[in-house]
Coordinates of C-alpha atoms in Angstrom, one line a residue:
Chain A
X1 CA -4.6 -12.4 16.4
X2 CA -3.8 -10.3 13.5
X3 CA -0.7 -11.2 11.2
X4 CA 1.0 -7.7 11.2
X5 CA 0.6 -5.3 14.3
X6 CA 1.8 -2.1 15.0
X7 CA 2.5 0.0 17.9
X8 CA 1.1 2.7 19.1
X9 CA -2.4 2.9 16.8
X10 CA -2.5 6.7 17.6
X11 CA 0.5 8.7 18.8
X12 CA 0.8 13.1 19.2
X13 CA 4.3 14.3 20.0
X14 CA 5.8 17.6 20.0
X15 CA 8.3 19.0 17.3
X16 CA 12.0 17.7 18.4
X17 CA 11.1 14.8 20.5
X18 CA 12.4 11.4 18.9
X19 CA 9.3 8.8 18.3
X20 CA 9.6 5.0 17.1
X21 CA 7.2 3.4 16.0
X22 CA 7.0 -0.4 15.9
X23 CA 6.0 -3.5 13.6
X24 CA 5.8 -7.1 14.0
X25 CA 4.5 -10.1 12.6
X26 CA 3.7 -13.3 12.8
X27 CA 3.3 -14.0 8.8
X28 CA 7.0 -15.8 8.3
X29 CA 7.8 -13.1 5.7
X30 CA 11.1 -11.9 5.2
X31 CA 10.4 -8.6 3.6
X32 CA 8.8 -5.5 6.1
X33 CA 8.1 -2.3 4.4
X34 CA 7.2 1.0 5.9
X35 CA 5.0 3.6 4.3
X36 CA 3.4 6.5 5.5
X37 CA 0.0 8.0 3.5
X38 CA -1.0 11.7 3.7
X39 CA -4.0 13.1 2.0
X40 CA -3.1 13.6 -1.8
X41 CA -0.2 12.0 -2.3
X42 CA -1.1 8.1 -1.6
X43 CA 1.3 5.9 0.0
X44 CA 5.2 6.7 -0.1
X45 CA 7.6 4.1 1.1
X46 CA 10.3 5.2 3.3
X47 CA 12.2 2.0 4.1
X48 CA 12.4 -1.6 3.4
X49 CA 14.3 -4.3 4.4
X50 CA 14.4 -7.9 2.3
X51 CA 16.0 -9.5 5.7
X52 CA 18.0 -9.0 9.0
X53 CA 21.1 -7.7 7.3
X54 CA 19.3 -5.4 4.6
X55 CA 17.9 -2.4 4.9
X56 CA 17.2 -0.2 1.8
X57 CA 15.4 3.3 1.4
X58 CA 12.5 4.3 -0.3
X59 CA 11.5 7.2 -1.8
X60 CA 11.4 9.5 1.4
X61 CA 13.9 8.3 3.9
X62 CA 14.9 11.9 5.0
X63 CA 14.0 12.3 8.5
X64 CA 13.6 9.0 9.0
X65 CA 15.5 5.7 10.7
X66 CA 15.1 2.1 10.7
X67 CA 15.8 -1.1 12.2
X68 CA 15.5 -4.4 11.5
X69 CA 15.7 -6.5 15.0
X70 CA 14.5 -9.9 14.0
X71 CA 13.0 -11.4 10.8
X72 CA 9.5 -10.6 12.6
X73 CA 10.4 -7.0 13.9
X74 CA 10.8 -3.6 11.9
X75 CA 11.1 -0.1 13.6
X76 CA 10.8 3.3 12.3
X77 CA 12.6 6.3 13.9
X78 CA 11.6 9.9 13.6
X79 CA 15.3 11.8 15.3
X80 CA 13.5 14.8 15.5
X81 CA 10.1 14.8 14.7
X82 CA 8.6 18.0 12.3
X83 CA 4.8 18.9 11.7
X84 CA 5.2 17.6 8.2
X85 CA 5.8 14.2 9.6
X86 CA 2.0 14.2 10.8
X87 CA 0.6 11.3 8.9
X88 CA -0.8 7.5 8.6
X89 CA 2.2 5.1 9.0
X90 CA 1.6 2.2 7.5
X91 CA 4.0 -1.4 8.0
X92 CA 3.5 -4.0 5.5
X93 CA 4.8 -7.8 4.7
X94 CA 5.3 -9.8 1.8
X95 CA 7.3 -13.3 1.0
X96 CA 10.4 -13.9 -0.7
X97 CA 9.7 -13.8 -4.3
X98 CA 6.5 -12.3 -4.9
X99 CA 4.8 -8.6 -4.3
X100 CA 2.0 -9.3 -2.7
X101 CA 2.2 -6.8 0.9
X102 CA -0.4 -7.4 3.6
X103 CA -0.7 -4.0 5.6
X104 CA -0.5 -3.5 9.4
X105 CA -3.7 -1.5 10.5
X106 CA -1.1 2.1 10.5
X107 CA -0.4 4.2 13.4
X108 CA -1.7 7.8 12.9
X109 CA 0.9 9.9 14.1
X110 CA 0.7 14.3 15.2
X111 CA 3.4 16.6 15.3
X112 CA 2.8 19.5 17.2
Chain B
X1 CA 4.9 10.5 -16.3
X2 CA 4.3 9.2 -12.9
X3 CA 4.4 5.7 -12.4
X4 CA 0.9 4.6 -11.6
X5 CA -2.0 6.9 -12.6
X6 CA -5.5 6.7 -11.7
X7 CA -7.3 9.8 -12.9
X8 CA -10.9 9.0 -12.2
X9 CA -12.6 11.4 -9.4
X10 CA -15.2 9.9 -7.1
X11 CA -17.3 6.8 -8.5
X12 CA -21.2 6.7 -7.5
X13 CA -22.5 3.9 -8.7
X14 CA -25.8 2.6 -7.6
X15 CA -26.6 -0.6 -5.6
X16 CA -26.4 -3.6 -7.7
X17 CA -24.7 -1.4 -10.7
X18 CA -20.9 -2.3 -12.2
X19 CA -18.5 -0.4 -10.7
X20 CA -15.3 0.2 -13.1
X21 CA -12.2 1.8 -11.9
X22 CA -9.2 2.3 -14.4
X23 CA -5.2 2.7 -13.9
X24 CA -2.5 2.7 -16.5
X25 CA 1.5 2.4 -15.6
X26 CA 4.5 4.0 -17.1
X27 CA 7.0 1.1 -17.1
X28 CA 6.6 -1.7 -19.9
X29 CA 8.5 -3.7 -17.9
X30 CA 5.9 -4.1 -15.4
X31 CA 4.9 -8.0 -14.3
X32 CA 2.3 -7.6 -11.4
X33 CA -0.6 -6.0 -10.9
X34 CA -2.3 -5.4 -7.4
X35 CA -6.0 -3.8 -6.4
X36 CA -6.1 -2.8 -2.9
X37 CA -8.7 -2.0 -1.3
X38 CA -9.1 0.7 1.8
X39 CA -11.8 2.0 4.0
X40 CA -11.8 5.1 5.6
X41 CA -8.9 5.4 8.2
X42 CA -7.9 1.6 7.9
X43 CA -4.9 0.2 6.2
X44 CA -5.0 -1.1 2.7
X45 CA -6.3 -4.5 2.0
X46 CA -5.4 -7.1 -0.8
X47 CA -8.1 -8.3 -3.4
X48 CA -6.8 -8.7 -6.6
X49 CA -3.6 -9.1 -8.0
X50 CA -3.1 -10.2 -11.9
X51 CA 0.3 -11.2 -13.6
X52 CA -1.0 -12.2 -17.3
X53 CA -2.9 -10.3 -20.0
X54 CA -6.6 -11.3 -20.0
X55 CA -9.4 -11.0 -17.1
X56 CA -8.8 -13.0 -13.4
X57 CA -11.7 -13.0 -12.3
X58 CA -12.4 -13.7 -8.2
X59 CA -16.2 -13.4 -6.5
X60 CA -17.5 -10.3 -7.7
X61 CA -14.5 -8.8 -8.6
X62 CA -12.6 -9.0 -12.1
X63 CA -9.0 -7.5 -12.6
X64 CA -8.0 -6.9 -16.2
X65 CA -4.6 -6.5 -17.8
X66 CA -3.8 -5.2 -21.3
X67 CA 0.2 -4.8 -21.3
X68 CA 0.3 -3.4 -24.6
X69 CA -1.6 -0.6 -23.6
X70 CA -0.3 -0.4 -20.1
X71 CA -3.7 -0.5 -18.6
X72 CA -5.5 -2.6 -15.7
X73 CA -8.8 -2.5 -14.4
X74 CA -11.0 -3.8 -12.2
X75 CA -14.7 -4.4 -12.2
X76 CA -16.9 -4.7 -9.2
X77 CA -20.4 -6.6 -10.4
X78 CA -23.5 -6.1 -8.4
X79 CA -21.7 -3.2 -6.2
X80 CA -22.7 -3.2 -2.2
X81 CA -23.1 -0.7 0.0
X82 CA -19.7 -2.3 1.6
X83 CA -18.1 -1.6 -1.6
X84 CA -17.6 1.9 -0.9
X85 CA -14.1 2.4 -0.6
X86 CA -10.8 4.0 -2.1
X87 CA -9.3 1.5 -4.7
X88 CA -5.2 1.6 -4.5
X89 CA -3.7 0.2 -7.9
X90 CA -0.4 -1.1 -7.4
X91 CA 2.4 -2.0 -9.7
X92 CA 5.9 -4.1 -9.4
X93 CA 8.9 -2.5 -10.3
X94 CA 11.1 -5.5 -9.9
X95 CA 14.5 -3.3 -10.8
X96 CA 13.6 -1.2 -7.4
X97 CA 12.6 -4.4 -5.5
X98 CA 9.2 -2.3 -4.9
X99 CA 5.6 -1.6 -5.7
X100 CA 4.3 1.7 -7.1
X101 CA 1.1 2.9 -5.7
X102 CA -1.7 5.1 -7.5
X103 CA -3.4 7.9 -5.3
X104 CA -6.5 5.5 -5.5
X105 CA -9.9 6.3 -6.6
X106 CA -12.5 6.4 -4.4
X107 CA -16.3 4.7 -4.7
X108 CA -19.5 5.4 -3.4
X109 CA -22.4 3.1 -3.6
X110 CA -25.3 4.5 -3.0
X111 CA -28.5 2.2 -1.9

């Protein structure tokens, strides 16, 4: 079974409509990261959280909600999704103390 | 000066050849040094990472670090045909908890 999943791989909604998009894994870490990755402009991080209590924002968090459920659970909200929210959403891991992230295979998300 | 450049365009590099793919970092305070590596439409993979000045080097890969010049590499000897990929350099910021990702440079290897 793979470390890090995420849910749904491949997802279109329609401009307004409120998506989440979910993370888990099975790695023990304690930090969960999201990212997303457009053509361009390489990965961004939107959120992160370093445990259950603490949740930080990235460099683009406008738009954009998260939630932190368990040590092995990290959601992204979109409220109200836009067209410039179409993009490769990417969770990651990494353990306490070091950098090293280990990616979820992404969920490629459309805005219509 | 953004963070984490890599400038390079495409890399074709022939079967068997050296492939060598360069990124330099605006913060001196930087301690660690990440290559990822990423196929087409898949997420980013781990295959390097390098804390300490010198060459770390792992199968056919070798990272190289040279803080004084804010500049790390990475070699891939005897390229495959599986090689070809886009190449994310990443760097710790450990004042913003976070690592700083270059646009990535992509290589072909052509058989």
């Amino acid at each position: 079974d793979a470390d890090v999943t995420q849910t749904p791989r491949n997802r279109i909604t329609k401009t307004g409509k409120r998506i989440m998009l979910e993370c888990s894994q099975t790695k023990g870490h304690d930090r969960m990261y999201w990212y997303r990755q457009d053509p361009g402009l390489g990965l961004r991080l939107i959120y992160y959280s370093f445990d259950v209590k603490d949740i930080n924002k990235g460099e683009i968090s406008d738009g954009y909600s998260v939630s932190r459920q368990a040590q092995a659970k990290f959601s992204l909200s979109l409220e109200s999704a836009i067209p410039n929210q179409t993009a490769l959403y990417f969770c990651a891991t990494s353990d306490s103390g070091t950098y090293e992230q280990y990616f979820g295979p992404g969920t490629r998300l459309t805005v219509t | 000066q953004k963070e984490v450049e890599q400038n390079s365009g495409p890399l074709s590099v022939p079967e068997g050849a050296i492939a060598s793919l360069n990124c330099t970092y605006s913060d001196r305070g930087s301690q660690s040094f990440f290559w990822y590596r990423q196929y087409s439409g898949k997420s980013p993979e781990l295959i390097m990472f390098i804390y300490s000045n010198g060459d770390k080097e792992d199968g056919r890969f070798t990272a190289q670090l040279n803080k004084a010049s804010q500049y790390v590499s990475l070699l891939i000897r005897d390229s495959q045909p599986s090689d070809s990929a886009t190449y994310l350099c990443a760097v710790a910021h450990y004042g913003n908890n976070r690592l700083a990702f270059g646009k990535g440079n992509q290589v072909v290897v052509i058989p």
